[in-house]
Structure formats: C-alpha cells, structure tokens
Amino acid sequence: MKKVPVQFTLNGEDKAEFVESGATLLKALREKIGDTSVKAGCQQGTCGSCAVIVDGELRLSCLTLAERCDGAAIETTGGLAHGEVLHPLQRAFNEGFATQCGFCTPGMIMAAKALLDGNPQPSREDVVEAISGNICRCTGYEPIIQAILAAARANSLSAA
Amino acid sequence: MAMRQGRGVAAVNYPTGMNLGGDPTQALVHSTPTGNFMVSLSSVDLGQGMKQIMAQICAETIGVPTDRVIVDTADTDTGPHCMGTFASRGTHRAGNAVIAAAREARQVMLEVAAEELEVNASDLDTDGAGNIHVRGAPQRSISIFDTALSAHFKRGRSISGRGMFLIPRSYPDAETGAMKPSTCYAHACTVAEVEVDDETGEVNVLTVKNIFEIGRALNPKMVEQQLVGGSWMGISHALYETTEPYYPSREHGGRDFNEYLMPGPGDLAQTEVIVLERPAADGPYGAKGPGEMCANPQIPAIANAIFDAVGVRIDTLPITPERILRALKANGTENAGLVAH
C-alpha cells in the first residue's frame, strides 16, 4: 500500500513518520511512534478508550486518519506528567480510586482534559456529557465523575 | 400512560470459591538478599487488586511494610499452582496460601536473626517497620535487611516458605444429598427504587441502596471501589446487557460494541454502599470474597421493584422495554390504545 509522510507534534515533540495511506491515527501512534498510552479498544468509535486531543479538540484516534493530522498538535496521556509530577487529572484519578483495570483511563483523562481546557469549572452535568462517549466496565463512573470535579477544584485553587 | 414507581428488595448468600473436585491455590515466598520479599503466584491480577492485597497479606504476616513486598503473578506455566481467578476466590484462597508461605519464611527469618542476636527465635518479634527485636527488650534488635544479608552471605539459609491452601472436595451424603459446596459465604442485600413508563416499558433506576457483608475489608478503599462499580454492573445486567436477546435463538445478538448495550455515565442511579465486616473463620485475616457478589442482588431487587411498579413478573434477563410491554399486554394491564398494534 502507498505510504504517506506525516508530520505532527506529539505532546510538544516533533514527529515524522511514513504511514500507510488510510492508516488510523491510533495505529500510527501505537505502532509507529510507540505511544501505547493510547488504548485500542473497540476500534469502531464506540468505547472512547483511544481518545486523544488534536489541535485542542477531542478525537477518537481509531476513526481519525493519520494523514489528516499532518501539521497537527496531538496530545495524549503519555505527555501529561512532568517527570514524577502527575497532571492534576492523573492525581485526582489516582487519589479518588477512579481507575480500576485502567483500560478506559487514558481516554477518560483526555476527555476530561478537553473539557477542563475549555471549561475550567464544569458542572456535574458538563462532566457527564464530556465522558458520555467513554465506556468504563469497572467503576460505575461515579468515582470518575468525582475525580474530574476534584481536578477542576484543584485547578481553581492553584489558579487563585 | 403513566410513570409508575416501585420498590424492590433482594438478598443474596454468596459462596467464596467452590470445591468441585477440590479448590487449591499455592504460593511461594522468598526474600531477596536485601530483605525484600517476593511472592510468587499464578493467580492473575486483572484489575481487581490481587497484587495489592497479596502484598498486604504477606507484609502483615512477615512483619514488614507493604512496600517491601513484590508480587509476581506472571505465568501459569512456571508459577505455583492456582485454580484461577474466578468465583470470588482470589483473596480467600490465594490469601490463605500466602499466609502459610509467609509464616514459614518468617520462621526462617527469625531463626537467622536469633543466631545473630544470640537469643531464642521464639523470643523475637517484628516491629512492622523492618526490624526484629527481642520481645520486651526493643534495644536488642537487628534490621531485616541485615538479617537477609546474614542468611544469604553468612549462614547459607534461604528465607523462604511454601504455602498450600486446599478446600477439600465435598461429596454428597448418599442418604440426604447434603454436601458442603463452600466453606465461606458473603452476603448482600439491595433495595432498589425504579420508575417504569407503562407506555414505553422503559425503566429508570432511581436509587440502589446496598449493604454487603464481606468478612474483613482488607483494603477498604478497594472494597468500596469494587462494590460501587459492581452495583452499577448489577443494574446493567438487570436492564441492558445481553449477547442473546432472544435466547436460545441467536437472532439479533449483538456483534460488536455498537450493538451491546450498557448504561453510560448519564444513566447512573443514586447509589449507596454500606460495608458490614464480620470476619470469616477460615478467611485470610477474616476476608471473604466480595468480587462477583457485588453485582448480584441488584438484579432481583430491580425485578421486584418493577413488579411493585407495574404488576408484572419478568423472569428473563435483561428486563427490556419489550419484555415489560409484552407482560403488561398478557396481563391485560397495558395502556390499550398506546401499546396495541
């Protein structure tokens, strides 16, 4: 199959790869770049575990063509922590026991980040809406909703 | 056409593990040269927290901090035998095996420390922080780090232990058929409140209040996490999930995630979870298995609540709007003009 060159930034770092034409961003990130923080779940746009942020917007990487991301800025959970210092969302998920088997967690956190980036003080309904495309099998969602609200509160405290 | 509310209650008695032909798990524990402890198991951690709980159990038994314990559940080809992670048996069966292995390792550790301190091993105790001391004379002490170094490099001892836990097979009594399917039972009770739309057959679960009796909660936060998530999954089993909606016919079965219904974050019932701790006589530090039970009592409680709301008994899962409407029709209590076709 025809290979196409793709350049983008991943968590602020320049990346350049040849991908098969028609390959998904999910495949490019996991198999070409090696960022396995992006999870391959249903691979048909239903479970949300592959969610990443592309140019500030939440995208399902399993339904996004890699070649359409040329020149884009891509964010994944792999880039959230600074060394040992966790991102407020990661900390809130950890402290709030909002992750169990962990497979949905990267997608949940990226959905939450996309929300908080645009709406730093969301209501509970905003949070529910933001993660409504993400399936979790273990937690029953409540600890995830609470963790996202806790991260928003922590952000407002550190901003004040 | 009306929204009708109902309340239902259900209780379950749930066996921890099983004994069909015997139910064994084995564990091995050994110290590294620096006095960390390695637990080898074949029991898999699939997100339920096996590694954390086994580390706690080993640490408590040997008398070291939990972060001094490493748990390897890597490979059923090479690890000690485990029947598997199912039937809510992991904490109970593997936990008991780890206690047995850790006790044996602790005994060797105390024997080595006794030689170093020139005292009797039976006079020694651990402080839980990584040191061994003479009971009643805490100044006579040696660190577990130094004890392990001595065992490895000076005394040629292996600070290690073998743990076996086996629930023996129970045979039915020839006269009465009575047998002992399990030795340890957890319990739960759920009260569910629902709202049923008797025009569409849709069910909205308003509240689920659960109480779980699980022996001792070895890690209370992880127990809470399991029970809250399980309560949600019980609602999901009651009302949504199936691969065979017209069982035994395979027609209309879901083929992928798009066709497999589960409630999302917008469909949550107000959930309450209360934990009752009554230590099990044969449980590791009193623990029973809360694993699968947590998603059980919601199902009959919701079925009972639906009966309370609209007077129909649905005995096939999941309780879909279609099943409720068909039952209402058979009952002659459906809203005639709106349901008849």
Short mmCIF file of C-alpha atoms in Angstrom, two decimals:
data_model
loop_
_atom_site.label_atom_id
_atom_site.label_comp_id
_atom_site.label_asym_id
_atom_site.label_seq_id
_atom_site.Cartn_x
_atom_site.Cartn_y
_atom_site.Cartn_z
CA MET A 1 0.00 0.00 0.00
CA LYS A 2 1.04 3.56 -0.63
CA LYS A 3 2.97 5.18 2.19
CA VAL A 4 2.42 8.82 3.05
CA PRO A 5 4.65 11.08 5.09
CA VAL A 6 3.05 12.65 8.15
CA GLN A 7 4.46 15.27 10.49
CA PHE A 8 2.87 16.42 13.69
CA THR A 9 3.77 17.30 17.23
CA LEU A 10 3.03 14.72 19.92
CA ASN A 11 2.90 16.26 23.37
CA GLY A 12 5.05 19.12 22.07
CA GLU A 13 7.68 16.95 20.37
CA ASP A 14 8.14 16.92 16.58
CA LYS A 15 7.34 13.58 14.97
CA ALA A 16 7.68 12.49 11.36
CA GLU A 17 6.60 9.09 10.09
CA PHE A 18 5.62 7.26 6.95
CA VAL A 19 2.23 5.68 7.42
CA GLU A 20 0.13 3.53 5.14
CA SER A 21 -2.47 5.59 3.35
CA GLY A 22 -5.71 5.07 5.25
CA ALA A 23 -3.99 4.08 8.49
CA THR A 24 -5.66 5.41 11.61
CA LEU A 25 -4.05 7.84 13.99
CA LEU A 26 -4.42 5.13 16.65
CA LYS A 27 -2.28 2.74 14.63
CA ALA A 28 0.27 5.44 13.84
CA LEU A 29 0.60 6.48 17.49
CA ARG A 30 0.82 2.98 18.93
CA GLU A 31 2.69 1.08 16.23
CA LYS A 32 4.81 3.74 14.52
CA ILE A 33 5.55 6.25 17.27
CA GLY A 34 5.28 3.76 20.14
CA ASP A 35 2.94 5.82 22.32
CA THR A 36 0.99 2.98 23.93
CA SER A 37 -0.69 5.33 26.38
CA VAL A 38 -3.36 5.43 23.67
CA LYS A 39 -5.51 2.31 24.09
CA ALA A 40 -7.01 0.28 21.25
CA GLY A 41 -10.42 -0.83 22.48
CA CYS A 42 -13.39 -1.43 20.17
CA GLN A 43 -11.67 0.30 17.23
CA GLN A 44 -15.03 1.36 15.85
CA GLY A 45 -15.65 4.60 17.69
CA THR A 46 -17.83 3.25 20.47
CA CYS A 47 -15.73 2.88 23.63
CA GLY A 48 -13.64 6.07 23.80
CA SER A 49 -10.50 4.39 25.12
CA CYS A 50 -8.44 5.70 22.16
CA ALA A 51 -9.44 9.35 22.65
CA VAL A 52 -6.69 11.93 22.08
CA ILE A 53 -6.67 15.70 21.68
CA VAL A 54 -5.95 17.01 18.16
CA ASP A 55 -5.49 20.77 17.88
CA GLY A 56 -7.42 21.26 21.11
CA GLU A 57 -10.36 19.05 20.12
CA LEU A 58 -11.14 15.59 21.50
CA ARG A 59 -10.84 12.99 18.73
CA LEU A 60 -11.27 9.23 18.58
CA SER A 61 -7.92 8.18 17.17
CA CYS A 62 -9.45 4.93 15.83
CA LEU A 63 -11.68 6.95 13.50
CA THR A 64 -9.13 9.61 12.58
CA LEU A 65 -6.86 9.09 9.59
CA ALA A 66 -3.22 9.68 10.42
CA GLU A 67 -2.62 11.51 7.15
CA ARG A 68 -5.32 14.04 8.08
CA CYS A 69 -3.26 15.01 11.14
CA ASP A 70 -0.37 16.42 9.13
CA GLY A 71 0.77 19.59 10.89
CA ALA A 72 -1.48 18.99 13.89
CA ALA A 73 -0.67 19.25 17.59
CA ILE A 74 -1.59 15.98 19.27
CA GLU A 75 -1.88 15.40 22.99
CA THR A 76 -2.04 12.03 24.75
CA THR A 77 -1.89 10.93 28.39
CA GLY A 78 1.71 9.91 27.70
CA GLY A 79 2.63 13.61 27.82
CA LEU A 80 0.65 14.74 30.85
CA ALA A 81 3.06 14.08 33.68
CA HIS A 82 6.19 16.20 34.15
CA GLY A 83 8.68 13.63 35.35
CA GLU A 84 7.38 12.38 38.67
CA VAL A 85 4.83 15.18 38.95
CA LEU A 86 1.43 13.99 37.82
CA HIS A 87 -1.09 16.16 35.98
CA PRO A 88 -3.95 17.28 38.30
CA LEU A 89 -6.30 14.92 36.49
CA GLN A 90 -3.94 11.97 36.92
CA ARG A 91 -3.54 12.86 40.59
CA ALA A 92 -7.30 13.12 41.08
CA PHE A 93 -7.92 9.78 39.35
CA ASN A 94 -5.25 8.18 41.49
CA GLU A 95 -6.37 9.66 44.80
CA GLY A 96 -10.07 9.17 44.04
CA PHE A 97 -9.73 5.47 43.08
CA ALA A 98 -11.21 6.40 39.71
CA THR A 99 -9.28 3.74 37.87
CA GLN A 100 -9.60 0.02 38.35
CA CYS A 101 -8.44 -2.20 35.48
CA GLY A 102 -7.19 1.02 33.88
CA PHE A 103 -8.01 0.37 30.25
CA CYS A 104 -10.52 3.22 29.88
CA THR A 105 -8.44 5.62 31.96
CA PRO A 106 -6.35 7.29 29.20
CA GLY A 107 -9.46 8.03 27.14
CA MET A 108 -11.34 9.25 30.20
CA ILE A 109 -8.49 11.55 31.17
CA MET A 110 -8.18 13.01 27.68
CA ALA A 111 -11.95 13.58 27.51
CA ALA A 112 -11.71 15.29 30.89
CA LYS A 113 -8.73 17.38 29.80
CA ALA A 114 -10.54 18.54 26.67
CA LEU A 115 -13.43 19.57 28.92
CA LEU A 116 -11.34 21.39 31.53
CA ASP A 117 -9.20 23.14 28.91
CA GLY A 118 -12.35 24.88 27.64
CA ASN A 119 -14.43 24.92 30.82
CA PRO A 120 -12.28 25.01 33.97
CA GLN A 121 -15.27 24.94 36.34
CA PRO A 122 -17.69 22.42 34.87
CA SER A 123 -20.92 21.30 36.48
CA ARG A 124 -21.58 17.62 37.17
CA GLU A 125 -23.80 17.57 34.06
CA ASP A 126 -20.94 19.03 31.98
CA VAL A 127 -18.66 16.23 33.20
CA VAL A 128 -21.22 13.52 32.46
CA GLU A 129 -21.71 14.94 28.97
CA ALA A 130 -17.96 15.15 28.36
CA ILE A 131 -17.32 11.48 29.18
CA SER A 132 -20.54 10.16 27.65
CA GLY A 133 -18.56 8.72 24.75
CA ASN A 134 -16.31 6.71 27.04
CA ILE A 135 -17.20 3.27 28.39
CA CYS A 136 -15.93 2.04 31.76
CA ARG A 137 -16.56 -1.54 32.83
CA CYS A 138 -15.27 -1.39 36.39
CA THR A 139 -16.01 1.78 38.31
CA GLY A 140 -19.66 2.54 37.67
CA TYR A 141 -18.50 6.02 36.51
CA GLU A 142 -19.22 7.82 39.79
CA PRO A 143 -15.57 7.83 41.01
CA ILE A 144 -14.51 9.12 37.57
CA ILE A 145 -17.05 11.95 37.66
CA GLN A 146 -15.93 12.83 41.19
CA ALA A 147 -12.24 12.76 40.22
CA ILE A 148 -12.80 15.15 37.30
CA LEU A 149 -14.72 17.54 39.56
CA ALA A 150 -11.92 17.28 42.15
CA ALA A 151 -9.30 18.09 39.49
CA ALA A 152 -11.32 21.14 38.46
CA ARG A 153 -11.44 22.31 42.08
CA ALA A 154 -7.69 21.72 42.47
CA ASN A 155 -7.07 23.77 39.31
CA SER A 156 -9.15 26.67 40.59
CA LEU A 157 -7.27 26.61 43.92
CA SER A 158 -3.87 26.68 42.24
CA ALA A 159 -5.05 29.46 39.86
CA ALA A 160 -6.35 31.60 42.73
CA MET B 1 -49.97 6.39 30.18
CA ALA B 2 -48.22 6.92 33.46
CA MET B 3 -44.87 6.83 35.17
CA ARG B 4 -45.21 4.29 37.95
CA GLN B 5 -42.81 3.96 40.85
CA GLY B 6 -41.95 0.78 42.70
CA ARG B 7 -39.55 -0.51 45.31
CA GLY B 8 -37.99 -3.97 45.49
CA VAL B 9 -35.69 -5.77 47.86
CA ALA B 10 -33.45 -8.81 47.44
CA ALA B 11 -30.80 -10.59 49.47
CA VAL B 12 -28.07 -12.97 48.38
CA ASN B 13 -25.92 -15.58 50.06
CA TYR B 14 -22.74 -15.92 48.02
CA PRO B 15 -20.14 -18.71 48.24
CA THR B 16 -16.46 -17.74 48.21
CA GLY B 17 -14.86 -20.09 45.68
CA MET B 18 -16.02 -23.63 45.04
CA ASN B 19 -14.84 -27.14 45.74
CA LEU B 20 -15.86 -29.20 42.73
CA GLY B 21 -13.06 -31.73 42.93
CA GLY B 22 -11.16 -29.62 45.44
CA ASP B 23 -10.17 -25.96 45.18
CA PRO B 24 -6.42 -25.41 45.70
CA THR B 25 -4.09 -22.44 45.44
CA GLN B 26 -0.40 -22.48 46.26
CA ALA B 27 2.10 -19.69 46.90
CA LEU B 28 5.85 -19.34 47.34
CA VAL B 29 7.56 -16.56 49.28
CA HIS B 30 11.28 -15.82 49.38
CA SER B 31 13.48 -12.95 50.47
CA THR B 32 15.90 -11.10 48.24
CA PRO B 33 19.44 -10.52 49.62
CA THR B 34 18.32 -7.09 50.87
CA GLY B 35 15.29 -8.30 52.79
CA ASN B 36 12.53 -7.56 50.35
CA PHE B 37 10.03 -10.35 49.96
CA MET B 38 8.91 -11.88 46.72
CA VAL B 39 5.53 -13.62 46.46
CA SER B 40 5.17 -15.97 43.51
CA LEU B 41 1.65 -16.83 42.42
CA SER B 42 -0.24 -17.93 39.35
CA SER B 43 -3.31 -16.00 40.46
CA VAL B 44 -3.87 -13.25 37.93
CA ASP B 45 -4.40 -9.56 38.70
CA LEU B 46 -6.86 -8.43 36.05
CA GLY B 47 -7.53 -5.12 37.73
CA GLN B 48 -9.30 -6.40 40.83
CA GLY B 49 -6.27 -5.63 43.01
CA MET B 50 -4.82 -9.09 43.60
CA LYS B 51 -1.25 -7.78 43.79
CA GLN B 52 -2.03 -5.11 46.34
CA ILE B 53 -4.00 -7.45 48.61
CA MET B 54 -1.41 -10.24 48.43
CA ALA B 55 1.35 -7.72 49.21
CA GLN B 56 -0.61 -6.53 52.26
CA ILE B 57 -1.23 -10.10 53.46
CA CYS B 58 2.41 -11.12 53.03
CA ALA B 59 3.66 -7.92 54.71
CA GLU B 60 1.29 -8.34 57.65
CA THR B 61 2.32 -11.96 58.18
CA ILE B 62 6.07 -11.44 57.91
CA GLY B 63 6.02 -8.12 59.74
CA VAL B 64 7.41 -5.75 57.11
CA PRO B 65 5.95 -2.64 55.40
CA THR B 66 3.80 -3.44 52.35
CA ASP B 67 6.23 -1.68 50.01
CA ARG B 68 8.88 -4.28 50.90
CA VAL B 69 6.82 -6.96 49.14
CA ILE B 70 6.88 -7.68 45.41
CA VAL B 71 4.14 -9.87 43.96
CA ASP B 72 4.75 -11.80 40.76
CA THR B 73 1.65 -13.24 39.16
CA ALA B 74 3.39 -13.62 35.87
CA ASP B 75 2.94 -17.03 34.40
CA THR B 76 0.80 -20.11 34.98
CA ASP B 77 3.42 -22.21 33.18
CA THR B 78 6.03 -21.52 35.83
CA GLY B 79 4.24 -20.27 38.96
CA PRO B 80 2.85 -22.28 41.88
CA HIS B 81 -0.49 -23.88 41.11
CA CYS B 82 -3.63 -21.74 41.27
CA MET B 83 -7.09 -22.87 40.19
CA GLY B 84 -7.70 -19.40 38.86
CA THR B 85 -9.20 -16.00 39.44
CA PHE B 86 -12.94 -16.74 39.46
CA ALA B 87 -15.81 -17.45 41.84
CA SER B 88 -14.67 -14.58 44.10
CA ARG B 89 -11.92 -16.90 45.37
CA GLY B 90 -8.74 -14.88 44.81
CA THR B 91 -8.38 -13.07 48.14
CA HIS B 92 -9.58 -16.06 50.17
CA ARG B 93 -7.71 -18.94 48.55
CA ALA B 94 -4.51 -17.18 47.46
CA GLY B 95 -4.53 -15.09 50.64
CA ASN B 96 -4.55 -18.20 52.83
CA ALA B 97 -1.75 -19.72 50.72
CA VAL B 98 0.31 -16.54 51.04
CA ILE B 99 -0.19 -16.52 54.82
CA ALA B 100 1.09 -20.12 55.04
CA ALA B 101 4.12 -19.35 52.85
CA ALA B 102 4.88 -16.10 54.67
CA ARG B 103 4.65 -17.81 58.08
CA GLU B 104 7.25 -20.37 57.03
CA ALA B 105 9.51 -17.63 55.65
CA ARG B 106 9.07 -15.57 58.80
CA GLN B 107 10.13 -18.54 60.92
CA VAL B 108 13.40 -18.89 58.97
CA MET B 109 13.94 -15.13 59.18
CA LEU B 110 13.51 -15.22 62.96
CA GLU B 111 15.88 -18.21 63.23
CA VAL B 112 18.60 -16.32 61.37
CA ALA B 113 18.01 -13.19 63.47
CA ALA B 114 18.15 -15.35 66.61
CA GLU B 115 21.59 -16.62 65.65
CA GLU B 116 22.78 -13.06 65.02
CA LEU B 117 21.35 -11.79 68.31
CA GLU B 118 22.31 -14.96 70.24
CA VAL B 119 18.81 -15.43 71.60
CA ASN B 120 16.00 -17.93 71.13
CA ALA B 121 13.91 -17.40 67.98
CA SER B 122 10.70 -17.80 69.99
CA ASP B 123 11.64 -14.65 71.97
CA LEU B 124 11.78 -12.49 68.83
CA ASP B 125 9.17 -10.21 67.35
CA THR B 126 8.93 -7.79 64.41
CA ASP B 127 8.08 -4.09 64.64
CA GLY B 128 6.33 -3.89 61.26
CA ALA B 129 8.81 -1.25 60.13
CA GLY B 130 11.62 -3.56 59.01
CA ASN B 131 13.26 -4.61 62.29
CA ILE B 132 13.37 -7.68 64.52
CA HIS B 133 13.77 -7.28 68.28
CA VAL B 134 13.76 -9.30 71.49
CA ARG B 135 10.26 -9.21 72.93
CA GLY B 136 10.34 -6.87 75.92
CA ALA B 137 13.82 -5.59 75.04
CA PRO B 138 13.46 -3.50 71.86
CA GLN B 139 17.08 -2.28 72.08
CA ARG B 140 18.25 -5.83 71.26
CA SER B 141 17.36 -5.66 67.58
CA ILE B 142 18.52 -6.33 64.03
CA SER B 143 17.13 -4.98 60.80
CA ILE B 144 15.51 -7.36 58.34
CA PHE B 145 17.96 -6.00 55.76
CA ASP B 146 20.92 -7.23 57.87
CA THR B 147 19.11 -10.48 58.67
CA ALA B 148 18.67 -11.20 54.95
CA LEU B 149 22.33 -10.37 54.24
CA SER B 150 23.38 -12.75 57.01
CA ALA B 151 21.12 -15.51 55.68
CA HIS B 152 22.41 -15.14 52.14
CA PHE B 153 26.12 -14.49 52.67
CA LYS B 154 27.00 -15.90 56.08
CA ARG B 155 24.59 -18.60 57.19
CA GLY B 156 23.60 -20.12 53.86
CA ARG B 157 19.89 -20.06 54.63
CA SER B 158 17.02 -19.40 52.27
CA ILE B 159 14.43 -17.18 53.95
CA SER B 160 11.52 -18.73 52.13
CA GLY B 161 8.27 -20.53 52.59
CA ARG B 162 5.75 -22.71 50.84
CA GLY B 163 2.05 -22.10 51.15
CA MET B 164 -0.73 -24.52 50.30
CA PHE B 165 -4.43 -23.90 50.74
CA LEU B 166 -6.89 -26.54 49.71
CA ILE B 167 -10.61 -26.68 50.28
CA PRO B 168 -11.09 -30.45 50.01
CA ARG B 169 -13.74 -31.87 47.77
CA SER B 170 -17.09 -32.40 49.44
CA TYR B 171 -19.14 -35.44 48.42
CA PRO B 172 -22.92 -35.54 48.72
CA ASP B 173 -24.30 -37.67 51.52
CA ALA B 174 -25.74 -40.83 49.93
CA GLU B 175 -28.92 -40.69 52.02
CA THR B 176 -29.74 -37.00 52.07
CA GLY B 177 -27.76 -35.48 49.23
CA ALA B 178 -26.44 -32.89 51.68
CA MET B 179 -22.97 -31.55 50.92
CA LYS B 180 -20.77 -28.58 51.64
CA PRO B 181 -20.44 -26.62 48.40
CA SER B 182 -18.39 -23.91 50.10
CA THR B 183 -16.87 -23.11 53.47
CA CYS B 184 -17.29 -19.36 53.42
CA TYR B 185 -20.24 -17.19 52.41
CA ALA B 186 -20.56 -13.47 51.84
CA HIS B 187 -23.94 -11.77 51.98
CA ALA B 188 -25.65 -8.77 50.47
CA CYS B 189 -28.98 -7.01 50.39
CA THR B 190 -30.20 -4.36 47.96
CA VAL B 191 -33.23 -2.10 47.97
CA ALA B 192 -33.95 -0.61 44.54
CA GLU B 193 -36.41 2.10 43.58
CA VAL B 194 -37.49 2.34 39.95
CA GLU B 195 -39.76 4.34 37.74
CA VAL B 196 -41.46 2.42 34.92
CA ASP B 197 -43.10 4.10 31.95
CA ASP B 198 -46.08 1.85 31.25
CA GLU B 199 -46.42 3.29 27.75
CA THR B 200 -42.86 2.61 26.56
CA GLY B 201 -41.79 -0.07 29.05
CA GLU B 202 -38.67 1.91 29.90
CA VAL B 203 -37.22 1.54 33.38
CA ASN B 204 -35.31 4.26 35.18
CA VAL B 205 -33.50 3.11 38.30
CA LEU B 206 -33.78 5.95 40.80
CA THR B 207 -31.84 4.55 43.76
CA VAL B 208 -29.97 1.41 44.74
CA LYS B 209 -29.10 1.00 48.40
CA ASN B 210 -26.75 -1.89 49.04
CA ILE B 211 -25.38 -3.48 52.15
CA PHE B 212 -22.57 -6.01 51.79
CA GLU B 213 -21.29 -8.41 54.45
CA ILE B 214 -17.83 -9.37 53.23
CA GLY B 215 -15.83 -10.60 56.19
CA ARG B 216 -12.99 -8.18 56.85
CA ALA B 217 -12.29 -5.46 54.26
CA LEU B 218 -8.52 -5.89 53.83
CA ASN B 219 -8.32 -2.70 51.78
CA PRO B 220 -11.43 -0.62 52.49
CA LYS B 221 -10.99 1.78 49.54
CA MET B 222 -10.55 -1.05 47.06
CA VAL B 223 -13.55 -2.83 48.53
CA GLU B 224 -15.64 0.31 48.14
CA GLN B 225 -14.44 0.68 44.57
CA GLN B 226 -15.42 -2.91 43.76
CA LEU B 227 -18.83 -2.58 45.39
CA VAL B 228 -19.74 0.76 43.78
CA GLY B 229 -18.70 -0.46 40.33
CA GLY B 230 -20.40 -3.81 40.92
CA SER B 231 -23.64 -2.16 41.92
CA TRP B 232 -23.65 -0.33 38.60
CA MET B 233 -22.90 -3.57 36.77
CA GLY B 234 -25.85 -5.25 38.52
CA ILE B 235 -28.16 -2.59 37.09
CA SER B 236 -26.55 -3.15 33.71
CA HIS B 237 -27.18 -6.92 33.91
CA ALA B 238 -30.76 -6.36 35.03
CA LEU B 239 -31.79 -3.95 32.31
CA TYR B 240 -29.27 -3.74 29.47
CA GLU B 241 -26.64 -6.34 28.74
CA THR B 242 -27.06 -9.45 26.68
CA THR B 243 -25.37 -11.13 23.76
CA GLU B 244 -28.50 -13.19 23.07
CA PRO B 245 -31.62 -11.03 23.42
CA TYR B 246 -33.85 -13.84 22.11
CA TYR B 247 -32.06 -16.78 23.68
CA PRO B 248 -31.88 -19.60 22.65
CA SER B 249 -32.22 -18.02 19.21
CA ARG B 250 -29.05 -16.21 18.17
CA GLU B 251 -31.04 -13.76 16.07
CA HIS B 252 -30.46 -10.10 16.80
CA GLY B 253 -27.50 -10.87 19.02
CA GLY B 254 -25.01 -8.05 19.29
CA ARG B 255 -21.97 -8.45 17.05
CA ASP B 256 -19.86 -5.60 18.40
CA PHE B 257 -19.80 -2.78 20.92
CA ASN B 258 -22.30 -0.78 18.86
CA GLU B 259 -24.92 -3.46 19.50
CA TYR B 260 -24.09 -4.26 23.10
CA LEU B 261 -25.98 -2.01 25.44
CA MET B 262 -24.52 -0.77 28.69
CA PRO B 263 -25.61 2.20 30.76
CA GLY B 264 -23.35 5.20 30.37
CA PRO B 265 -22.37 7.92 32.83
CA GLY B 266 -25.70 9.64 32.15
CA ASP B 267 -27.73 6.65 33.37
CA LEU B 268 -26.49 6.38 36.94
CA ALA B 269 -28.79 5.55 39.80
CA GLN B 270 -28.25 7.25 43.12
CA THR B 271 -26.10 4.59 44.78
CA GLU B 272 -25.40 3.85 48.39
CA VAL B 273 -22.99 1.20 49.64
CA ILE B 274 -22.60 0.08 53.23
CA VAL B 275 -20.00 -2.49 54.28
CA LEU B 276 -20.58 -4.84 57.20
CA GLU B 277 -17.45 -6.57 58.46
CA ARG B 278 -17.87 -9.95 60.10
CA PRO B 279 -14.54 -11.78 59.84
CA ALA B 280 -14.72 -15.25 58.28
CA ALA B 281 -13.37 -18.08 60.43
CA ASP B 282 -11.30 -19.54 57.56
CA GLY B 283 -10.59 -16.28 55.70
CA PRO B 284 -7.15 -14.63 55.45
CA TYR B 285 -7.34 -12.08 58.27
CA GLY B 286 -11.08 -12.71 58.14
CA ALA B 287 -11.66 -11.79 54.48
CA LYS B 288 -14.38 -13.28 52.30
CA GLY B 289 -14.82 -12.82 48.54
CA PRO B 290 -16.76 -9.66 47.65
CA GLY B 291 -15.84 -9.93 43.96
CA GLU B 292 -18.79 -11.24 41.97
CA MET B 293 -21.44 -10.94 44.64
CA CYS B 294 -21.41 -7.17 44.38
CA ALA B 295 -23.26 -7.27 41.04
CA ASN B 296 -25.92 -9.81 42.07
CA PRO B 297 -28.59 -8.50 44.45
CA GLN B 298 -29.47 -5.51 42.27
CA ILE B 299 -30.94 -7.82 39.63
CA PRO B 300 -33.74 -9.45 41.69
CA ALA B 301 -34.24 -6.18 43.60
CA ILE B 302 -34.92 -4.34 40.33
CA ALA B 303 -37.16 -7.16 39.06
CA ASN B 304 -39.13 -6.94 42.31
CA ALA B 305 -39.32 -3.16 42.06
CA ILE B 306 -40.71 -3.46 38.52
CA PHE B 307 -43.34 -5.88 39.83
CA ASP B 308 -44.17 -3.39 42.56
CA ALA B 309 -44.46 -0.61 39.99
CA VAL B 310 -46.49 -2.22 37.21
CA GLY B 311 -47.50 -5.67 38.48
CA VAL B 312 -45.58 -7.86 36.05
CA ARG B 313 -43.03 -10.55 36.91
CA ILE B 314 -40.21 -10.63 34.38
CA ASP B 315 -38.03 -13.72 34.80
CA THR B 316 -35.78 -13.34 31.76
CA LEU B 317 -32.81 -11.00 31.65
CA PRO B 318 -32.28 -8.32 30.66
CA ILE B 319 -35.62 -6.76 31.57
CA THR B 320 -36.11 -4.84 28.34
CA PRO B 321 -38.96 -2.46 27.50
CA GLU B 322 -40.20 -5.08 25.04
CA ARG B 323 -40.46 -7.75 27.75
CA ILE B 324 -42.28 -5.38 30.07
CA LEU B 325 -44.76 -4.32 27.38
CA ARG B 326 -45.43 -7.94 26.38
CA ALA B 327 -46.01 -8.87 30.02
CA LEU B 328 -48.32 -5.89 30.52
CA LYS B 329 -50.24 -6.94 27.44
CA ALA B 330 -50.51 -10.54 28.63
CA ASN B 331 -51.69 -9.20 31.96
CA GLY B 332 -54.32 -7.05 30.29
CA THR B 333 -52.98 -4.07 32.19
CA GLU B 334 -51.21 -2.25 29.39
CA ASN B 335 -52.34 1.13 28.25
CA ALA B 336 -54.51 -0.40 25.50
CA GLY B 337 -54.63 2.40 22.93
CA LEU B 338 -50.90 3.07 23.03
CA VAL B 339 -49.39 -0.41 23.04
CA ALA B 340 -51.67 -2.43 20.75
CA HIS B 341 -50.52 -2.79 17.17
#
